[in-house]
Short mmCIF file of C-alpha atoms and ligand atoms in Angstrom, two decimals:
data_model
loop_
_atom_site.label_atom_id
_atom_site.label_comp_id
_atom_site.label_asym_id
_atom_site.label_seq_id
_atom_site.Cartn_x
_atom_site.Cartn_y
_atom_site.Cartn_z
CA UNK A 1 -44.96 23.95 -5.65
CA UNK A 2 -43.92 24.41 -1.99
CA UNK A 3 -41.15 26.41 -0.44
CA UNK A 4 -38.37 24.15 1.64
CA UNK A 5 -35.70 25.32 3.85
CA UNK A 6 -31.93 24.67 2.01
CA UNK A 7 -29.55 25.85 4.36
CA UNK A 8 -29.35 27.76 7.86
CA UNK A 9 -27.51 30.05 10.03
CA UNK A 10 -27.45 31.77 13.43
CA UNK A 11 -25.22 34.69 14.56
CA UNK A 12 -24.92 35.64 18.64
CA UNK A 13 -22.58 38.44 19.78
CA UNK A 14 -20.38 37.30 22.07
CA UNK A 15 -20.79 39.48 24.81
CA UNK A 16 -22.80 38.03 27.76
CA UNK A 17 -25.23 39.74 29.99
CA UNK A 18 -25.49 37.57 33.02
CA UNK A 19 -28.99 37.38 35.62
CA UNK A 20 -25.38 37.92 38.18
CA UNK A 21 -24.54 41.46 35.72
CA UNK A 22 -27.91 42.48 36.00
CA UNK A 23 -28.47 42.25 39.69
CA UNK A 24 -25.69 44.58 40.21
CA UNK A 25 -27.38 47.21 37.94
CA UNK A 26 -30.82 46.60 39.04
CA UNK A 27 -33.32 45.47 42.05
CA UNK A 28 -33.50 42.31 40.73
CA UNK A 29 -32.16 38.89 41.02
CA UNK A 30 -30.98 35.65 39.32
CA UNK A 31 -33.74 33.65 41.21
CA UNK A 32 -36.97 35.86 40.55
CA UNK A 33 -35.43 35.82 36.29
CA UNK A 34 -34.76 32.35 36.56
CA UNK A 35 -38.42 31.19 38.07
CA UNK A 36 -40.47 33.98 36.68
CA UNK A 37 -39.29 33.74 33.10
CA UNK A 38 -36.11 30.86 32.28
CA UNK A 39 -33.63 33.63 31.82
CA UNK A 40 -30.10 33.28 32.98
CA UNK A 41 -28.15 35.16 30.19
CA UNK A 42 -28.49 36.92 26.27
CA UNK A 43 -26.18 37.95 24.06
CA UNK A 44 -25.25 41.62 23.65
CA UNK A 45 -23.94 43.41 20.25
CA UNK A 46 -21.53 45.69 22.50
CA UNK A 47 -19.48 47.42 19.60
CA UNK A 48 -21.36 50.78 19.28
CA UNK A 49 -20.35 50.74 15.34
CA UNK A 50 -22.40 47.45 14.75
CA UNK A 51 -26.19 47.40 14.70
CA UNK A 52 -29.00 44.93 13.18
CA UNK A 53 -27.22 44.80 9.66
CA UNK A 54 -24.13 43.40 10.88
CA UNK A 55 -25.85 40.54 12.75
CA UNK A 56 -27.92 39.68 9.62
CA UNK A 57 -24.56 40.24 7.66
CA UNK A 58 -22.74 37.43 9.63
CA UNK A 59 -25.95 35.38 8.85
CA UNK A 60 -26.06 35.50 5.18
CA UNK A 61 -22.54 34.57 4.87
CA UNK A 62 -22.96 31.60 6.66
CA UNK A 63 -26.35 30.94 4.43
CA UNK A 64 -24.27 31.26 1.14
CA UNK A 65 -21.52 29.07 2.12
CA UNK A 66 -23.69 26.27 3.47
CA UNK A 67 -25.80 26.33 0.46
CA UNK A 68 -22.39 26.52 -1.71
CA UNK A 69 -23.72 29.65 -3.61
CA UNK A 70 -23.02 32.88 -4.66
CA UNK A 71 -24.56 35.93 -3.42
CA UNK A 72 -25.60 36.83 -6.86
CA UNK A 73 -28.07 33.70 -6.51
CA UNK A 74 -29.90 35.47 -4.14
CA UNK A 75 -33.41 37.19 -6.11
CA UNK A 76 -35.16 38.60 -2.92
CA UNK A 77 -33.95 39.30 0.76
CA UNK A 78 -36.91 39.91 3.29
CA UNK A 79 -35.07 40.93 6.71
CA UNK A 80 -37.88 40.55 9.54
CA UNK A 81 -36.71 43.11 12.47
CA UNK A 82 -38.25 45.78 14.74
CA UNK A 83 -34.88 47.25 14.92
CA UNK A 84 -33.45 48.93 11.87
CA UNK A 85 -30.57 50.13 11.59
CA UNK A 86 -31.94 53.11 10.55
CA UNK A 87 -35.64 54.59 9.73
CA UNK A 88 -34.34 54.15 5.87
CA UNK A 89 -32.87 52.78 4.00
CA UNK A 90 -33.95 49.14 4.99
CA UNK A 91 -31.71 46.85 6.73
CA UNK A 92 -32.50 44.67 3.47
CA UNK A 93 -30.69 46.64 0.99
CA UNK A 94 -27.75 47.15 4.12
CA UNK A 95 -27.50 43.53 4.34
CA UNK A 96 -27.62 42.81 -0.08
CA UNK A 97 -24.27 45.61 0.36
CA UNK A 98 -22.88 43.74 2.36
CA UNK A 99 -22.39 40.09 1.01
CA UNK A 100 -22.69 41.81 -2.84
CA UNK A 101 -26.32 40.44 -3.47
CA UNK A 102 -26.45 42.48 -6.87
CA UNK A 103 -29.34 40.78 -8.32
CA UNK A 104 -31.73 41.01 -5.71
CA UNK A 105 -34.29 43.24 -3.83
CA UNK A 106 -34.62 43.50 -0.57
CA UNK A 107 -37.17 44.85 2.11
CA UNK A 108 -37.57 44.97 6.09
CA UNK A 109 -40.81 43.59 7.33
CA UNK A 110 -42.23 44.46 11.22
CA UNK A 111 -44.00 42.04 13.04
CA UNK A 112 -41.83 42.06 16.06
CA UNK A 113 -41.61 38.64 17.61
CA UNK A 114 -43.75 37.04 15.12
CA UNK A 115 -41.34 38.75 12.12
CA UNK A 116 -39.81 35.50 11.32
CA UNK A 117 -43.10 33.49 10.58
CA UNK A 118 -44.78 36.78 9.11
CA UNK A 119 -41.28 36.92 6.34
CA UNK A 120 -41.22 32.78 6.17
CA UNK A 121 -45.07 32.92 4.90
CA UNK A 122 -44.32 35.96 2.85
CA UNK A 123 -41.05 34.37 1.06
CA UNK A 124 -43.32 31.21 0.65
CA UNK A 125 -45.98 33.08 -1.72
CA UNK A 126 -43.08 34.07 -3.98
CA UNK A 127 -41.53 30.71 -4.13
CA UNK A 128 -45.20 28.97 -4.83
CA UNK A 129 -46.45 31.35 -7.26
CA UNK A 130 -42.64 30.64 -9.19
CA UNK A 131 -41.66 34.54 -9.21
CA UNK A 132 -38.38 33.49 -6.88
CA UNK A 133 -36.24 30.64 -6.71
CA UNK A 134 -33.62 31.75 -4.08
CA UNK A 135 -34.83 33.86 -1.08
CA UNK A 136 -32.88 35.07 1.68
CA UNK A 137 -35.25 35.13 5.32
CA UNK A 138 -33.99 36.37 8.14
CA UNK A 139 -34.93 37.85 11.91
CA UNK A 140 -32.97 39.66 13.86
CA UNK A 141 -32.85 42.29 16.57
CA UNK A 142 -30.28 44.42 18.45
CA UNK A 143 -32.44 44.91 21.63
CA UNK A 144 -29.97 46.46 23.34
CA UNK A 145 -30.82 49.45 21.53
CA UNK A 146 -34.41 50.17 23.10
CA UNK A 147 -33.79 48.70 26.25
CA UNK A 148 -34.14 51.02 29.42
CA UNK A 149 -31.40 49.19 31.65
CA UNK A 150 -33.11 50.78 34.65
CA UNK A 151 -36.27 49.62 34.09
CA UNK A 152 -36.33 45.70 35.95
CA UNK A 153 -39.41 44.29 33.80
CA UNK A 154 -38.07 45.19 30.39
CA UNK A 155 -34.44 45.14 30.97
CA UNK A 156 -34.15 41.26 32.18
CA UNK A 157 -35.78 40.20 29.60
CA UNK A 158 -34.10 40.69 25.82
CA UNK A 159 -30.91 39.98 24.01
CA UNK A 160 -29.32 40.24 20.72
CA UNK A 161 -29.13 38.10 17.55
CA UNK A 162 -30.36 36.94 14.22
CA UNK A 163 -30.92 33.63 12.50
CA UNK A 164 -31.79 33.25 9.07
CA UNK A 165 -32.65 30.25 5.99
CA UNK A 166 -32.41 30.19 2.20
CA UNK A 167 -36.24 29.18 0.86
CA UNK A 168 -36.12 27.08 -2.66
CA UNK A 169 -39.21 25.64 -4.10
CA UNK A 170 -39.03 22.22 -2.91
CA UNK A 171 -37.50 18.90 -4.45
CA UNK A 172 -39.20 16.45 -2.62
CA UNK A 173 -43.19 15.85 -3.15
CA UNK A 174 -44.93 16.56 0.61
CA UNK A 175 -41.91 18.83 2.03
CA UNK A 176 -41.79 22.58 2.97
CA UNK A 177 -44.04 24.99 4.44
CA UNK A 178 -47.29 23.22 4.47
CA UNK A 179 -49.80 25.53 6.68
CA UNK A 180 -49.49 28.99 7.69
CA UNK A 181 -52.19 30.66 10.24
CA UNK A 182 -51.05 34.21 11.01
CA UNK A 183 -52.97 36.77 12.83
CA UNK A 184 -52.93 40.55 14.43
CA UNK A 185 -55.38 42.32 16.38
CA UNK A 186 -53.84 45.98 17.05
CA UNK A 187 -57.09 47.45 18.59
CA UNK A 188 -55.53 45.22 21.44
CA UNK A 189 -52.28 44.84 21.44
CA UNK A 190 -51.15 48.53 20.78
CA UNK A 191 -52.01 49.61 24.17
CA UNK A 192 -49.59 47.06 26.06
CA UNK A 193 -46.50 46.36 24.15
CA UNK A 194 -44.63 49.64 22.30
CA UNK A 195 -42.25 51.97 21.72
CA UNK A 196 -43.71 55.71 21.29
CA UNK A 197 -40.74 57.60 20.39
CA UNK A 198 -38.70 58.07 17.12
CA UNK A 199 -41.93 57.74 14.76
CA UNK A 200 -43.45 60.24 12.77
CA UNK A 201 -45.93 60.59 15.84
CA UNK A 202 -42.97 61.88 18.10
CA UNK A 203 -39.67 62.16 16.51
CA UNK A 204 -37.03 62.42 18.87
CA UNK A 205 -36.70 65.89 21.04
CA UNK A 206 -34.86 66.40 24.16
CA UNK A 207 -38.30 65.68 25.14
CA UNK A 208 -38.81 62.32 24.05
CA UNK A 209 -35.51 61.85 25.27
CA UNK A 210 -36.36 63.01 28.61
CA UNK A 211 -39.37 61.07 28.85
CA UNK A 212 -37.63 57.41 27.77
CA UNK A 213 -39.98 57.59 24.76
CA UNK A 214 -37.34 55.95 22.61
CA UNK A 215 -37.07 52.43 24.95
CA UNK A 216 -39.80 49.49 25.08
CA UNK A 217 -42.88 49.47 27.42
CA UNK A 218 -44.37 46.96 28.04
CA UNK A 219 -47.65 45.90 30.69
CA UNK A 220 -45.64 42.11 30.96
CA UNK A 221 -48.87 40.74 33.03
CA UNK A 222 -51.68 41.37 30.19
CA UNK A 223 -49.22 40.64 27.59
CA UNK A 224 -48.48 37.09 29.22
CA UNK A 225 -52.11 36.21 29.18
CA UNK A 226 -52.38 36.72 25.59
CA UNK A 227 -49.57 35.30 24.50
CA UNK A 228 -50.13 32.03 26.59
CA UNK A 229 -53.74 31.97 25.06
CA UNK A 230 -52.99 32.75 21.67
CA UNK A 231 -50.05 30.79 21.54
CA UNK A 232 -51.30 27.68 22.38
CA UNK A 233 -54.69 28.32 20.37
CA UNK A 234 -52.68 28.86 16.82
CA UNK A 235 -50.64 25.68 17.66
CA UNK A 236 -53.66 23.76 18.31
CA UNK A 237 -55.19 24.71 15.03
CA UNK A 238 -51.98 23.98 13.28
CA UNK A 239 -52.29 20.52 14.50
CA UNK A 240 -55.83 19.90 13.66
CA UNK A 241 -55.90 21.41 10.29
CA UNK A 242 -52.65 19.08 9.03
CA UNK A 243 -53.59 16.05 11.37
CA UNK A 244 -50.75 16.26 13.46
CA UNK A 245 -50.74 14.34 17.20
CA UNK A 246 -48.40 14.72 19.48
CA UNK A 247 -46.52 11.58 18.27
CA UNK A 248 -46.10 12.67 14.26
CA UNK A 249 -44.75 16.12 15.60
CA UNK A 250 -40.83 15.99 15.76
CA UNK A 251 -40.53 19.31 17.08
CA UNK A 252 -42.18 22.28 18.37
CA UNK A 253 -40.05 26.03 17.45
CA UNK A 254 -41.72 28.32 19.84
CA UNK A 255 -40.60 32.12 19.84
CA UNK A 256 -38.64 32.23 23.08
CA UNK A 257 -39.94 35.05 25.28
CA UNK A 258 -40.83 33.16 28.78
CA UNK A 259 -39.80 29.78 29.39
CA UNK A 260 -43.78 29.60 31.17
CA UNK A 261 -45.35 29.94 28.15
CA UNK A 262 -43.29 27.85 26.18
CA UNK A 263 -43.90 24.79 28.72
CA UNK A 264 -47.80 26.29 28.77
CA UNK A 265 -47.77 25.75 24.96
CA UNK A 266 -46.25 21.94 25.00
CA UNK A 267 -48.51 20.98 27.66
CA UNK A 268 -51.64 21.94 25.38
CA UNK A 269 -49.90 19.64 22.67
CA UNK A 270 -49.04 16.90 24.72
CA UNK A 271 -45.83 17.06 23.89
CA UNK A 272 -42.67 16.08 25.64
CA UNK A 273 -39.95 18.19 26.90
CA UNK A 274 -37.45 16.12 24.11
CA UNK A 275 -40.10 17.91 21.61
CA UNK A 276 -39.82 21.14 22.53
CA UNK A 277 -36.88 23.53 21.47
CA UNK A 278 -35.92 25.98 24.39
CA UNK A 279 -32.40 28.23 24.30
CA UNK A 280 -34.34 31.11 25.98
CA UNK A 281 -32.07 30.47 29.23
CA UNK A 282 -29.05 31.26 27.26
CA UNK A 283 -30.40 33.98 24.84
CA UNK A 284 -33.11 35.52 26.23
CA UNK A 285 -35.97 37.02 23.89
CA UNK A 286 -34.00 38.25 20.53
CA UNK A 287 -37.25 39.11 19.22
CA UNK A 288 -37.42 38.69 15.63
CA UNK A 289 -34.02 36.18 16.01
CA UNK A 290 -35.52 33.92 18.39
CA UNK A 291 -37.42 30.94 15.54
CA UNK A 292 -34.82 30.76 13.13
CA UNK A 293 -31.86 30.34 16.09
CA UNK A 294 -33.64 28.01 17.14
CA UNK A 295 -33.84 26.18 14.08
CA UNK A 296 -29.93 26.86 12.82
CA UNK A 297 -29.35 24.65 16.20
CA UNK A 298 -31.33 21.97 15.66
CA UNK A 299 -29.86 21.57 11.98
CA UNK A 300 -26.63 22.13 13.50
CA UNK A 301 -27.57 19.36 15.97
CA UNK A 302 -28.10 17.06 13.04
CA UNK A 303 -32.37 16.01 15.14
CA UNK A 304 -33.12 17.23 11.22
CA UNK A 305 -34.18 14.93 8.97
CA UNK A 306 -35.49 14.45 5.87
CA UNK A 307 -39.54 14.36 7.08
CA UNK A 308 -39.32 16.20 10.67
CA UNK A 309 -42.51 17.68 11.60
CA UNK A 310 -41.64 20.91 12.86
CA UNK A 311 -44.67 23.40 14.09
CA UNK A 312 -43.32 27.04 14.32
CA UNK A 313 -45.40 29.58 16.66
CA UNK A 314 -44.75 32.69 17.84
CA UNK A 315 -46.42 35.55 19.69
CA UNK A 316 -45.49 39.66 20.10
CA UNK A 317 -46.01 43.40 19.64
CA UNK A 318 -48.94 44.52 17.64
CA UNK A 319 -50.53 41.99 18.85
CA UNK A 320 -49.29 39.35 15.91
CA UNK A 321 -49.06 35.59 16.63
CA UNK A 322 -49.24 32.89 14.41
CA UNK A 323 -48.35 29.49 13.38
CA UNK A 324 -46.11 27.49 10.05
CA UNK A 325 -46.37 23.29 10.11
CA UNK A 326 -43.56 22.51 7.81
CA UNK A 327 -41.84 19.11 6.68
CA UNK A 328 -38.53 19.24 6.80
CA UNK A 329 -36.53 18.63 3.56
O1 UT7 B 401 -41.93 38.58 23.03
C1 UT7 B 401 -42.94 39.53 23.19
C2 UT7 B 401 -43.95 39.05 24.10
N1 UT7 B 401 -43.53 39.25 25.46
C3 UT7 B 401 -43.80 38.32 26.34
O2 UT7 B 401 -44.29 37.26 25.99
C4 UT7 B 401 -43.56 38.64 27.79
C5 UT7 B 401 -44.78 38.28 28.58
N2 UT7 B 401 -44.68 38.58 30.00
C6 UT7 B 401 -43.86 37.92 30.84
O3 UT7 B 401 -43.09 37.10 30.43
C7 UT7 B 401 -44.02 38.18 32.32
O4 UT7 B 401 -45.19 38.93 32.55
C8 UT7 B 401 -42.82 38.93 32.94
C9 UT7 B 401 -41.62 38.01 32.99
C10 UT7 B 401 -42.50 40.19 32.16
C11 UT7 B 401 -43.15 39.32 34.39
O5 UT7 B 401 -43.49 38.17 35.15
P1 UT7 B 401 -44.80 38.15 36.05
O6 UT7 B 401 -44.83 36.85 36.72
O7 UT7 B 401 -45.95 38.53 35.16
O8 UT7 B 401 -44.48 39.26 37.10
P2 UT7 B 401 -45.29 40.61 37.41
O9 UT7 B 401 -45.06 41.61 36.36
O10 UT7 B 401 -46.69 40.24 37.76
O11 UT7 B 401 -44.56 41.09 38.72
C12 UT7 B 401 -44.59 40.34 39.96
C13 UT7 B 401 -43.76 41.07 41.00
C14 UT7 B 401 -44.07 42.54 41.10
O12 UT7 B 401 -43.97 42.90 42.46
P3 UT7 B 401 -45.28 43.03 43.37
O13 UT7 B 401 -46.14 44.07 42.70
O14 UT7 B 401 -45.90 41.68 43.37
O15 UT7 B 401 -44.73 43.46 44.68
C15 UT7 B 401 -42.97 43.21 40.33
O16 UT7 B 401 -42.70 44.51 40.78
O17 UT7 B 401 -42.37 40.97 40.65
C16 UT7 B 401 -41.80 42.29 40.61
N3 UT7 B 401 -40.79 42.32 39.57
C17 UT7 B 401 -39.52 41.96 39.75
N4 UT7 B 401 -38.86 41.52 40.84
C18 UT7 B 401 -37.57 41.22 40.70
C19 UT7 B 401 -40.95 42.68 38.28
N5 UT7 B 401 -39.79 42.56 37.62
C20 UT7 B 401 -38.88 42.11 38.50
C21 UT7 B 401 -37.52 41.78 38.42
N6 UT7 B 401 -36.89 41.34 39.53
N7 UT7 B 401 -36.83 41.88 37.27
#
């Protein structure tokens, strides 16, 4: 039995931070973001009351009333976010409160950009072993929370949101997740891509505070190389494990950090521009969010159809990358 995506949803605040906002805040400008990285605005969850919960909130409501069900449907919500709300309780069991989900457990999951595709695999494996007919997935981060907004090479580069699917085993033979290749390698990646505050290695003082412990660092350069490596690699192996050429694959769902690695990632498919989904320009990197937006607008877009080839990859913090081939339903 495979798992198959039955309904979608996206959810962007609707406060924008403009490249033209940021240069008067920082030494920075709309042509340097535009060339170095295909930003010109993200989305910003402004309302101090409203965190990660409320994004993924808006998102589940939208899931149940696509897929015309209740929320008591729902066995098993697996929110994939490097932004809490809080340290605990999870987001999961904010966001089952929330629409009512009284049959179901819930848990967060951290695999910062590659979240999505770490919770999608995860939610697969309960759908294929039978435990779980109706699972909730969904990524999303409020950014604007650990962003230094005087720091230029962090601040430019993030945004807010969440996107989410219901996963059902699947009703049609050959359709649903297919092939999963996920990897980390943290003897690497925890030197260049963080956040060293508010753990239980330094929980917040006035000296953490002092120090910006509690806002993302991150070496872009070294970070860039890996992801443009790894990124490309994982989709490659995607396509030669399942057979897929660059003509059977309807569309590739990259995780949108850097318009440059996107295109670098194409290019080593041979893919066409018409292939490749790209919304980083208006949303920046939402982190967790960025796959499953992406794939709430091209359902909403209708370029789904019953047999799209859609390869998923996605690179971040830790390091974790990895990559899904699914068939669309
Ligand atoms: O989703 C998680 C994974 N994250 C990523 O995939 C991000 C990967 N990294 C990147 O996308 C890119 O490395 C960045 C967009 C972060 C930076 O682009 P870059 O082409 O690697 O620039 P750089 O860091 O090498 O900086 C080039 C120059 C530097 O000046 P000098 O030393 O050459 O004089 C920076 O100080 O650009 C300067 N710079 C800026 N200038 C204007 C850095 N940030 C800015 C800025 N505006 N915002």
């Amino acid at each position: 039995m495979k798992a198959a995506i039955t309904a979608t949803a996206k959810y962007l605040p609707p406060d924008i931070l403009s490249n033209h906002d940021l240069e008067l805040m920082l030494e920075t400008n709309d042509e340097w973001i535009r060339s170095r990285t295909g930003i010109s605005e993200r989305r910003i969850l402004k309302d101090p009351s409203k965190a990660t919960s409320f994004m993924c909130g808006e998102v589940a409501r939208q899931l149940l009333e696509k897929r015309g069900i209740g929320a008591d449907e729902i066995e098993l919500i697996i929110i994939a976010t490097m932004t809490p709300d809080m340290l605990f309780p999870s987001t999961g069991c904010l966001v089952q409160s929330i629409i009512g989900a009284t049959n179901a457990w819930a848990f967060d999951l951290n695999a910062a950009c590659s979240g999505f595709l770490y919770a999608l695999n995860t939610a697969s494996r309960f759908i294929e072993s039978g435990a779980h007919k109706k699972i909730m997935v969904i990524g999303a981060d409020k950014m604007s929370s650990i962003i230094d907004y005087t720091d230029r090479s962090t601040a430019i580069l993030f945004g807010d949101g969440a996107g989410g699917v219901i996963l059902e085993p699947a009703s049609s033979n050959g359709c649903g997740v297919l092939d999963t290749r996920l990897y980390s390698d943290g003897a690497t990646g925890k030197h260049h891509l963080l956040m060293t505050g508010g753990g239980s290695l330094n929980p917040a003082t006035h000296e953490t505070i002092d120090k910006g412990m509690h806002y993302i660092y991150q070496d872009g350069r070294q970070v860039f190389k890996s992801a443009v490596t790894s990124m490309a690699d994982v989709a490659d192996e995607i396509m030669r494990r399942n057979n897929l050429t660059a003509d059977n694959i309807d569309f590739l769902v990259p995780h949108q950090a850097n318009q440059r690695i996107i295109t670098a990632t194409a290019e080593r498919m041979g893919l066409d521009d018409a292939k490749v989904v790209s919304n980083v320009a208006r949303y920046g990197n939402t982190t967790a969010g960025t796959i499953p937006i992406c794939l709430a607008e091209l359902d909403e877009q209708q370029k789904l159809h019953a047999g799209s080839n859609l390869v998923l990859v996605s690179f971040g913090a830790g390091y974790t990358w990895g990559g899904i081939y699914l068939k669309w339903q």
